[in-house]
XYZ file of C-alpha atoms in Angstrom:
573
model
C 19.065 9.088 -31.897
C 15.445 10.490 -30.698
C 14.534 10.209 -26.717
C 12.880 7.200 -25.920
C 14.958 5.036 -28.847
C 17.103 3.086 -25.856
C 14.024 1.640 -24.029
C 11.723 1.154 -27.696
C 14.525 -0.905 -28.888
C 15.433 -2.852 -25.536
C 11.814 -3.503 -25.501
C 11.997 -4.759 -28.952
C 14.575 -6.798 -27.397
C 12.494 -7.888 -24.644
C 9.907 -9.769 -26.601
C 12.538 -12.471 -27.258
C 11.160 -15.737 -28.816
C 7.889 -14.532 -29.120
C 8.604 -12.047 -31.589
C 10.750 -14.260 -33.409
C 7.534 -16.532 -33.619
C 5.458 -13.277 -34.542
C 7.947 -12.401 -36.999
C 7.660 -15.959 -38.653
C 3.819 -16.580 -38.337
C 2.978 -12.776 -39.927
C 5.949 -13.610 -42.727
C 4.348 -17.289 -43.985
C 0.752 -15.046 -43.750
C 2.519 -11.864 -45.851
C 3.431 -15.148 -47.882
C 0.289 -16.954 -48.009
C -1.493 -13.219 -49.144
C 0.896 -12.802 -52.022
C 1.047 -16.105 -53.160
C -3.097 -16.281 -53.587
C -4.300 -13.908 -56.260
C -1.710 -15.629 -58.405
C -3.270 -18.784 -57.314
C -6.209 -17.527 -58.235
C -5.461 -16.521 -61.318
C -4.210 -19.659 -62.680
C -6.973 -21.348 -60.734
C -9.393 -19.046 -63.386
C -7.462 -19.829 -66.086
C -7.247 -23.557 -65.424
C -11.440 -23.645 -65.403
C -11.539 -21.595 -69.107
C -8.346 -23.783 -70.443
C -9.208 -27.097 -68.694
C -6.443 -26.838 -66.732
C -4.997 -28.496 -63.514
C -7.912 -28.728 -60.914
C -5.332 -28.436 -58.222
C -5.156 -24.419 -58.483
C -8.656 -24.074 -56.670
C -7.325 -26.253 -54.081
C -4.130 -24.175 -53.484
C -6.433 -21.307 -53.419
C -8.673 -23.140 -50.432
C -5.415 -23.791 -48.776
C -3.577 -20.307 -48.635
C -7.018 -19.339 -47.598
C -6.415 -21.479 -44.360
C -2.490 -20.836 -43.959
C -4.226 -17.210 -43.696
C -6.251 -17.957 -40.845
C -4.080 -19.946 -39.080
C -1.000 -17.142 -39.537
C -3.868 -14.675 -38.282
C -5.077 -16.394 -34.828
C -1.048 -17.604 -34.437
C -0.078 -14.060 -34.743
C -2.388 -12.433 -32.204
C -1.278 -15.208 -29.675
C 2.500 -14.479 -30.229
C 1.852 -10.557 -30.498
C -0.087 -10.753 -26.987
C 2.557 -12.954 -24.783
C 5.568 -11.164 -26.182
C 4.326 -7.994 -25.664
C 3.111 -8.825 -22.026
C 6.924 -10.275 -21.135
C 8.774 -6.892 -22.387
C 5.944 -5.254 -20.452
C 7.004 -6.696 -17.639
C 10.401 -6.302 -17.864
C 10.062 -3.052 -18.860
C 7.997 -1.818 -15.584
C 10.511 -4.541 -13.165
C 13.767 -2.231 -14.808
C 11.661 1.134 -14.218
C 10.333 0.330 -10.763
C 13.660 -1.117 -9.746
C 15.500 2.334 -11.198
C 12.742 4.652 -9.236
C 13.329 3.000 -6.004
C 17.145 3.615 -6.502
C 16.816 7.046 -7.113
C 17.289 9.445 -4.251
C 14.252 11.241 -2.674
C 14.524 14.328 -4.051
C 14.675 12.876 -7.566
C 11.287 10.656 -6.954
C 9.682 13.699 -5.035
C 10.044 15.840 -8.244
C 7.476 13.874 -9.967
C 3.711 13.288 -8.368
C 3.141 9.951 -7.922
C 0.491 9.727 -9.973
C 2.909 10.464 -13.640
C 4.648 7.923 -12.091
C 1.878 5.227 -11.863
C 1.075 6.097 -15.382
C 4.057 5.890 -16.966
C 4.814 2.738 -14.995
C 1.498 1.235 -16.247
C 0.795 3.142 -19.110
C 3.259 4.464 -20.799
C 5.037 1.393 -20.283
C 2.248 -0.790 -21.590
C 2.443 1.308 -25.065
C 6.258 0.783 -24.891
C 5.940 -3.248 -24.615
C 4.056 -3.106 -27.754
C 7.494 -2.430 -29.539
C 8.588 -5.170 -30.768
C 4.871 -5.938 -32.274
C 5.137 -2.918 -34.019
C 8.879 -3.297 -35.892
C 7.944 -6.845 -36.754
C 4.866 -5.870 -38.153
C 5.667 -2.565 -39.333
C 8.396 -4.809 -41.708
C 6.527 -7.435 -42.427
C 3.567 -5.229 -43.434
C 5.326 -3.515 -46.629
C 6.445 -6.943 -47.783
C 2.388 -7.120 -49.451
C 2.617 -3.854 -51.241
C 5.941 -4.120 -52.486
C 5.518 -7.538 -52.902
C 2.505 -6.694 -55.413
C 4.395 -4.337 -57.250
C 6.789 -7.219 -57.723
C 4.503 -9.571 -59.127
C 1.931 -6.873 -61.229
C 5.887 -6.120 -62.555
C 6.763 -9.871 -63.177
C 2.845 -9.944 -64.920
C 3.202 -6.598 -67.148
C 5.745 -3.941 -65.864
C 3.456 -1.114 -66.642
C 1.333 -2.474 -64.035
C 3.906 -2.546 -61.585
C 5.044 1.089 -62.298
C 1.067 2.256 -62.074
C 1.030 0.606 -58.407
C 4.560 1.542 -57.633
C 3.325 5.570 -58.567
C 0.042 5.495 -56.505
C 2.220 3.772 -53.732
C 5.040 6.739 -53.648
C 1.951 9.177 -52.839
C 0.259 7.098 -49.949
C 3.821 6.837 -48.337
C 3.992 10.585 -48.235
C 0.811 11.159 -46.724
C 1.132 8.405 -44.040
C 4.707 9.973 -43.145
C 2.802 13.355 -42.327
C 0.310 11.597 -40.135
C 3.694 10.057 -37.860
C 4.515 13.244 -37.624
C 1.514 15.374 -36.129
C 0.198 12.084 -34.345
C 3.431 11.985 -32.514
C 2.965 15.082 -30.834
C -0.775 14.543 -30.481
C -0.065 11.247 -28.403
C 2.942 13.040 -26.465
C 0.593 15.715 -24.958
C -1.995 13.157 -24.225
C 0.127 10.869 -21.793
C 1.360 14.310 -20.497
C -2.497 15.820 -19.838
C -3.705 12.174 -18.371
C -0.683 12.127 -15.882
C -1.105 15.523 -14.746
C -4.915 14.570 -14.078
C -3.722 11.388 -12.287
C -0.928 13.018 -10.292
C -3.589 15.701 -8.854
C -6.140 12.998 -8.316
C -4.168 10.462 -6.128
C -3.015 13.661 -4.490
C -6.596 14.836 -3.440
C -7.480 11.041 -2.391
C -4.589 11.189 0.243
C -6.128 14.082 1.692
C -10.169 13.508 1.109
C -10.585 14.216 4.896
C -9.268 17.838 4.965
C -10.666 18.625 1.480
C -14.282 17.162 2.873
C -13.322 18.816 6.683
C -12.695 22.219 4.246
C -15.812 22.293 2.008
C -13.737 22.582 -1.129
C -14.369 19.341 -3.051
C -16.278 21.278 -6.093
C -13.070 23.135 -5.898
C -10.999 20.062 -5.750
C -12.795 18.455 -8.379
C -11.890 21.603 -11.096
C -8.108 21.659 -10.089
C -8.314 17.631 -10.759
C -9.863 18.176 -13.810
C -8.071 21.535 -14.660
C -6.001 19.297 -17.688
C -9.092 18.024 -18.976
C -9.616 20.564 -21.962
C -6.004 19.693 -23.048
C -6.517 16.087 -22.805
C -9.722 15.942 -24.924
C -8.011 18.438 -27.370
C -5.159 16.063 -27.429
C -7.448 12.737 -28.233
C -9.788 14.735 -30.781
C -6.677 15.627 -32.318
C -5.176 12.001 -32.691
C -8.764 10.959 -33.601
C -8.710 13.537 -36.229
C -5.412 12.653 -37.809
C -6.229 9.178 -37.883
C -9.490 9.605 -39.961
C -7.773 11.951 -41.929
C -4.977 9.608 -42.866
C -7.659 6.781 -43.059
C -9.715 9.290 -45.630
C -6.675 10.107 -47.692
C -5.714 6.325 -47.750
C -9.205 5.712 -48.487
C -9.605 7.674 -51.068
C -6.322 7.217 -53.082
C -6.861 3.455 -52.484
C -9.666 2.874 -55.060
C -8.323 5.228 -57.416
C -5.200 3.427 -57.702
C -7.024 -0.275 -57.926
C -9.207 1.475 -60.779
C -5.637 2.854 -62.539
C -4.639 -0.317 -62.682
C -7.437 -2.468 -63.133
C -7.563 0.266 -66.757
C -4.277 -0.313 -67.297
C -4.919 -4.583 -67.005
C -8.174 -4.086 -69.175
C -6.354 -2.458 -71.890
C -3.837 -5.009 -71.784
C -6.212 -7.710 -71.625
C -7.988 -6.443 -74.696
C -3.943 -5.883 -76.306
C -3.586 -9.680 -75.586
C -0.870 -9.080 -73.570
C -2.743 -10.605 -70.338
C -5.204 -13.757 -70.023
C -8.091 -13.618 -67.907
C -6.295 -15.273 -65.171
C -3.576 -12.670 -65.144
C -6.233 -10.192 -65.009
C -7.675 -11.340 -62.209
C -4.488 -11.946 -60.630
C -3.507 -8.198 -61.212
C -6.861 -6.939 -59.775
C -6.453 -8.679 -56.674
C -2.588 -7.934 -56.276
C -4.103 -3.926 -56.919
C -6.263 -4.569 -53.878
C -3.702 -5.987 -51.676
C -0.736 -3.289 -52.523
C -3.054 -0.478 -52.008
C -5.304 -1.995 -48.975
C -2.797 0.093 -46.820
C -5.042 -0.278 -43.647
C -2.844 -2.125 -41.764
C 0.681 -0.317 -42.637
C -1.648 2.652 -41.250
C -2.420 0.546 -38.081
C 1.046 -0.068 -37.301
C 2.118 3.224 -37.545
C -0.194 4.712 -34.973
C 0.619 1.792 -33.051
C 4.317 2.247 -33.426
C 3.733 6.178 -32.735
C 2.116 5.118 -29.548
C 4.680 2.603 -28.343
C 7.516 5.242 -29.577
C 5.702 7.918 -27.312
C 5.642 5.833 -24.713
C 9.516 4.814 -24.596
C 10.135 8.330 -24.706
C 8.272 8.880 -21.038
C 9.893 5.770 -19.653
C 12.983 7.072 -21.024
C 12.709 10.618 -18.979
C 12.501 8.483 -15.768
C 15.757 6.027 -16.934
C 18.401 9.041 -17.874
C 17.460 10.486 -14.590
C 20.956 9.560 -12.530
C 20.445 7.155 -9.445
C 23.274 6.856 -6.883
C 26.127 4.552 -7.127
C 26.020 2.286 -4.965
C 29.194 0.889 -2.571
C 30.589 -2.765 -1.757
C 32.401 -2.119 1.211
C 31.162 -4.096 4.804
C 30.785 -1.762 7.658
C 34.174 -2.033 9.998
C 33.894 -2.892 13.664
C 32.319 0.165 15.129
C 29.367 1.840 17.452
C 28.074 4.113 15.087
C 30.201 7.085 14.959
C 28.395 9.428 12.327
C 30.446 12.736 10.891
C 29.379 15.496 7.984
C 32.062 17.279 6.616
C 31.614 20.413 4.286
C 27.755 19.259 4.108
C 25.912 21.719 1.269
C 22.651 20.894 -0.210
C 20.639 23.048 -2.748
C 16.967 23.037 -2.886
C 15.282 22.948 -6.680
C 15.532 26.661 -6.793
C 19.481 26.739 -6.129
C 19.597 27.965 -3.007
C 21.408 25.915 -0.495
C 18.914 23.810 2.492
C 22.377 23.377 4.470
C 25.200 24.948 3.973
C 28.871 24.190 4.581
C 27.338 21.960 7.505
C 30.450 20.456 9.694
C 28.620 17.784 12.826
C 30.775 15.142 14.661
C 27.961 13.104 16.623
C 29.846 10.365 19.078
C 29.096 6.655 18.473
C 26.444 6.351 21.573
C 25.401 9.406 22.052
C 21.697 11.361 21.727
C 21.856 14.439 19.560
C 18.729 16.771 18.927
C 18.357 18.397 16.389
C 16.745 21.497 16.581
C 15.613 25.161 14.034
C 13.140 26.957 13.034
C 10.994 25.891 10.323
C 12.800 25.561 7.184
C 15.571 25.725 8.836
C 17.354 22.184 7.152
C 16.526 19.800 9.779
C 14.911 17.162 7.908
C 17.423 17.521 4.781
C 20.015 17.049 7.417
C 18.429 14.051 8.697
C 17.972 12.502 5.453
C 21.808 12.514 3.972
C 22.793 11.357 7.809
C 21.426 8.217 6.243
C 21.916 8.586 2.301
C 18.193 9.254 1.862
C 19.931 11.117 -0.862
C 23.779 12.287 -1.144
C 24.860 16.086 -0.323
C 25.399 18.209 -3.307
C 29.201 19.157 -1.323
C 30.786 17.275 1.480
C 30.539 13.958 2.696
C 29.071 11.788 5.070
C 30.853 8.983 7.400
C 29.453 6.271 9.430
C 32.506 4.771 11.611
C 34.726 6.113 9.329
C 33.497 5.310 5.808
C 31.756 7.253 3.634
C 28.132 6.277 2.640
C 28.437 5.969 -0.493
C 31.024 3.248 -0.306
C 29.217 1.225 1.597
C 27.066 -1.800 0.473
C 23.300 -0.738 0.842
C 22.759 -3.868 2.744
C 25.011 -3.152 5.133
C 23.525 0.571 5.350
C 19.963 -0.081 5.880
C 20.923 -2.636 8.340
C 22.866 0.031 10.487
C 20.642 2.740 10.114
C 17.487 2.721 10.794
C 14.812 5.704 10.029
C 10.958 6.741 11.851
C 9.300 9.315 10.294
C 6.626 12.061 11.787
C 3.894 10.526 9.072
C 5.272 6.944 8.353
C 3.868 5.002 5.314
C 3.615 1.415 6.899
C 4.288 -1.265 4.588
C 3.115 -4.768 4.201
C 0.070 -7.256 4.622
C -0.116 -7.396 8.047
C 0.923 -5.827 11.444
C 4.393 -8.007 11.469
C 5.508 -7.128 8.306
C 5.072 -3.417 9.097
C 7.235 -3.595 11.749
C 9.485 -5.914 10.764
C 10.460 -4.189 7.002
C 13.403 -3.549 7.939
C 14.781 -6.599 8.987
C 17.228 -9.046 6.577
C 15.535 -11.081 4.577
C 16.141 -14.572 6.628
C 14.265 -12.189 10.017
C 11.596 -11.336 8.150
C 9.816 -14.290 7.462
C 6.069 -15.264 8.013
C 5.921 -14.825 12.111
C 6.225 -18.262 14.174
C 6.030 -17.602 17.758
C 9.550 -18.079 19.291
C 11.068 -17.493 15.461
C 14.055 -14.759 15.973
C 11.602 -12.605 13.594
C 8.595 -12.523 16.333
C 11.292 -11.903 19.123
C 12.547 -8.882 17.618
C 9.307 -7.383 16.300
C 7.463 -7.994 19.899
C 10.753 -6.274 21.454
C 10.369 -3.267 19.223
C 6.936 -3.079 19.419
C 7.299 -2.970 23.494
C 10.223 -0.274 23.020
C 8.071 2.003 20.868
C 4.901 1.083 23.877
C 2.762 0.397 20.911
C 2.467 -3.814 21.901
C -0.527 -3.232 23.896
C -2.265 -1.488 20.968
C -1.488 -4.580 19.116
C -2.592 -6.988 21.542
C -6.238 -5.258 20.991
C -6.244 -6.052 17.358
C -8.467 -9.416 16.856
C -5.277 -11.152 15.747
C -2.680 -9.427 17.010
C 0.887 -8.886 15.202
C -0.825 -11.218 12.541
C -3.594 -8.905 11.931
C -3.895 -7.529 7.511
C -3.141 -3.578 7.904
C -6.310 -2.872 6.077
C -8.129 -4.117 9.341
C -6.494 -2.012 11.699
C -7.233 1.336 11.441
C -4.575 3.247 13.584
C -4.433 6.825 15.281
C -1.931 9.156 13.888
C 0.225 8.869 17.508
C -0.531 4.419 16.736
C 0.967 4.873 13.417
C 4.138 7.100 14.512
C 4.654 4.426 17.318
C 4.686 1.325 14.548
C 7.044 3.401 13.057
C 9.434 3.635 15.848
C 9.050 0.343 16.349
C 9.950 -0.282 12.714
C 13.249 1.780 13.010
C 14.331 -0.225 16.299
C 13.985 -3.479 14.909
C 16.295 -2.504 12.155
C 18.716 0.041 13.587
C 22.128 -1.361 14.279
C 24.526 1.262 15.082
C 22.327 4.473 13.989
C 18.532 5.534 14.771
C 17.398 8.508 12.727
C 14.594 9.651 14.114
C 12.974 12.849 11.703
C 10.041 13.960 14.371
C 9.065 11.182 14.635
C 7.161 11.394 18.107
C 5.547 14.655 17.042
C 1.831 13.232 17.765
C 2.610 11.211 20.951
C 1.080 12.778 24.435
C 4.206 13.530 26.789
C 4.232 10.493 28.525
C 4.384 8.097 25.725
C 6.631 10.483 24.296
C 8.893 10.029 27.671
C 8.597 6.520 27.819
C 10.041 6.229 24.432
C 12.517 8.620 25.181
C 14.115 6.052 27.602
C 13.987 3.531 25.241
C 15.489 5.061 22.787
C 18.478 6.004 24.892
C 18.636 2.841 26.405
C 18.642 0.844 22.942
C 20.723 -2.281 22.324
C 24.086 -1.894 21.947
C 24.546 1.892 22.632
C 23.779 2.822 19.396
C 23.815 6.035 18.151
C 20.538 8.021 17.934
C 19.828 11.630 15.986
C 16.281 12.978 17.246
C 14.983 16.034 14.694
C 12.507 17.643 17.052
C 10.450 20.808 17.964
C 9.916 19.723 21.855
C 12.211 21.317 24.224
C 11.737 18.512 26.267
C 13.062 16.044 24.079
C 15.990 18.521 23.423
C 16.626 18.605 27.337
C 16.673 14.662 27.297
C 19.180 14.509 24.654
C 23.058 14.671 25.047
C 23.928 17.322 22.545
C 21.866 19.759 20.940
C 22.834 20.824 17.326
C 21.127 24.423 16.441
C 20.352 24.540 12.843
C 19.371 28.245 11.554
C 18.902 29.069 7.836
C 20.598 26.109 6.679
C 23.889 26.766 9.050
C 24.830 24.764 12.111
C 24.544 28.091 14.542
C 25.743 25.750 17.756
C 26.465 22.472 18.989
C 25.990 22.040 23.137
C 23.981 20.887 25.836
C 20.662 22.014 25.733
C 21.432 23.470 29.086
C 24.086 25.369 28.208
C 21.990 26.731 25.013
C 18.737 27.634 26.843
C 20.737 30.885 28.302
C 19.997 32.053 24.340
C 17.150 34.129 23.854
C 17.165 33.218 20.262
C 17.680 29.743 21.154
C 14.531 29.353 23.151
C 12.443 31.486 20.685
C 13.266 27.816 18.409
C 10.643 26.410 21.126
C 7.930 29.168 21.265
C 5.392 27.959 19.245
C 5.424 24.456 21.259
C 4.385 26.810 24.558
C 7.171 24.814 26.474
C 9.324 26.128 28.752
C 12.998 24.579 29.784
């Protein structure tokens, strides 16, 4: 089985009725096309006999069927191709959003837009392309049927120049698979680099460099262009060949009829008939059509298939048990992409209610640590346990209700202000806001805890306000955050320096809250502040991926090593 046959035939699949209906209209055309040149024959014959004078009227009528099968088929082709579309980019969205971080973060986002819209678009067209890649040799072989059933050494001329044109179009699938596999590849590097340099146009305007910019967006531009010359090239070439062998064959056999004619083994009619079925058997354009179609579409499946084998996470049914969120890594190992472990062997009991810091140099594993605390993404070795059950066990649900995460740069999500803050709420919470609804309450609460509610009061409509019209500060953004993880933090608050660009007494104010959250829960801290260290109950010293110590922060500061963590803050304990 080639890479990318599992999604081209689910997509197939995916068309459903509509490429039944496809399948039906294009077979009564394939029909209608074979059944009029020997309506036309007999409609010739019937004028120089005196014939029937229905013929020319069968004639008029497959003429129509034609037509109608035509305009039917593009309307059947179009809406079953845009429902396995869909369905194709719901099942890959749904499987990218399952996958752990590291997984997502190994491809920029922009391959990942473009095989989701691209890529995937090519893949929908799949089951056009097997029901017309079928129904499309039914005409040729069809006419070498009927020049056969007419005068077999018509059918074996046709069935000869056939053989050859099959052989050349099977190179082109070949060479214009490849050619259409480095293009997507070339046009998603291009977008990958280009939504990367739109998320930072300040610093790349701030640094002068946008010429610069500009080449290392466009640095996969020679191989894209060599790419879509090359498919252009192979497609006139196969279009020549076919072009050429085409009329040679229709002029083989229309020889072959005249010498039969003038034998008396044909009558006009048949003549005609076998001229037209010549036309038809070697008019090849559209079995040429589908195939770079179906190399397309095949191409495409094959990206969308590299993002489906990648493995996503199994996920638990178990309910959290009673519990205050007591959180414990065991044997804890996790290796970067080069192999090397981030953390290693990491053993941390953190108390259900208690503040823990974490605290290293850069590079040290802090944020990797934070992120498996939580099942961002599973440990390579060891295991994690909230209140006594492992993460993975546990319905995600359940998990993303208990946990809650705020992030140094968070992405806020949603249309307005509310729905920022409130993400992470269950679905019943997180409603269109009301005032007095249980959803306001508990954003305006978080929003107060994280002492960004007076920041939203300014905003012309307040909590209601579209995010596009309220441009926050860096330090606004990080406190929406916050307030994002308290609304949805149960039993354990994750917070991955997350209060990194907040002046010290905003920072301190949130401190408090923090500590002072509902229901005791149980809060991690990742930070670089010695003050926030000093604030917490536990410190847990991370150092090349170890766990070095786990104390007080008083206790810790007697460590010259331990306060060179804090240096480049220029705080002192």
């Amino acid at each position: 089985m080639l890479r990318g046959d599992g999604p081209f035939r689910q997509a197939a699949r995916d068309a459903g009725g509509w490429a039944w209906a496809l399948g039906a209209v294009t077979l009564a055309g394939a029909v209608a096309e074979l059944l009029l040149p020997a309506a036309l024959g007999l409609a010739v014959d019937a004028a120089l006999t005196g014939g029937s004078r229905w013929w020319p009227v069968a004639v008029c009528a497959l003429v129509a069927v034609l037509v109608a099968t035509d305009t039917l088929g593009d309307l059947a082709g179009g809406y079953g191709a845009a429902r396995a579309t869909a369905r194709l980019r719901g099942r890959l969205l749904r499987h990218l959003f399952a996958l752990d971080v590291r997984a997502a973060r190994r491809h920029p986002v922009g391959d990942l837009v473009g095989r989701l819209v691209g890529q995937a678009a090519d893949a929908g067209q799949a089951g056009n392309t097997v029901v017309l890649g079928a129904i499309a040799l039914l005409p040729p072989l069809g006419s070498v049927v009927a020049l056969t059933l007419i005068e077999p050494a018509l059918g074996i001329t046709l069935l000869a120049g056939l053989v050859l044109l099959a052989g050349l179009m099977r190179a082109f699938v070949t060479d214009a698979s490849a050619a259409t596999a480095g293009y997507q590849k070339a046009l998603n590097r291009i977008a990958g680099r280009l939504l990367e340099s739109l998320a930072g146009a300040r610093t790349i305007a701030a640094a002068g460099t946008r010429r610069r910019e500009q080449a290392r967006v466009l640095a996969a531009l020679p191989d894209l262009g060599g790419y879509g010359r090359r498919g252009w090239e192979l497609l006139a070439r196969a279009s020549a060949r076919t072009a050429a062998v085409a009329p040679l064959l229709q002029l083989a056999v229309v020889a072959v009829g005249g010498y039969a004619l003038t034998a008396g083994w044909l009558t006009p009619g048949q003549l005609v008939s076998a001229v037209r079925y010549a036309a038809t058997g070697a008019g090849l354009g559209a079995v040429l059509a589908t195939l770079n179609r179906l190399v397309r579409s095949r191409s495409g499946a094959a990206r969308v298939a590299e993002l489906l084998a990648l493995p996503a996470p199994a996920d638990g049914d178990a309910p959290l048990p009673p519990g205050a969120g007591a959180l414990r890594l065991h044997g804890v190992t996790v290796h970067g992409d080069d192999g090397r472990p981030v953390l290693d062997n990491v053993d941390l009991d953190v108390p259900a209610g208690v503040t823990v810091a974490v605290v290293g140099p850069s590079g040290a594993g802090k944020s990797t640590l934070a992120a498996v605390a939580g099942r961002l993404h599973d440990p390579d070795a060891g295991q994690v346990r909230l209140d006594g059950v492992p993460l993975p066990r546990l319905d995600p649900a359940e998990l993303r209700r208990a946990v809650g995460y705020a992030f140094d740069r968070p992405a806020l999500v949603g249309a307005t202000v509310h729905d920022a803050v409130g993400l992470a709420l269950p679905p019943q919470q997180a409603a269109p806001p009301a005032d007095g609804s249980p959803a306001t309450v508990a954003v305006r609460r978080a929003a107060e805890a994280a002492a960004v509610d007076d920041v939203v009061a300014r905003l012309p409509q307040g909590f209601r306000t579209p995010l596009a019209d309220a441009p926050f500060s860096g330090g606004e953004a990080q406190r929406l955050g916050l307030a994002r993880a308290f609304a949805g933090a149960r039993r354990l608050l994750i917070l991955d320096d997350a209060t990194s660009s907040l002046d010290t007494v905003t920072e301190h104010r949130i401190s408090r809250a923090v500590r002072g959250g509902p229901g005791g829960r149980t809060r991690l801290v990742v930070t670089h502040r010695a003050a926030t260290a000093a604030a917490a109950d536990l410190v847990a010293w991370l150092d090349g991926g170890r766990l070095r110590a786990v104390a007080p922060h008083s206790r810790l500061w007697a460590d010259p090593a331990y306060r060179a963590v804090f240096r480049t803050d220029g705080e002192a304990g």
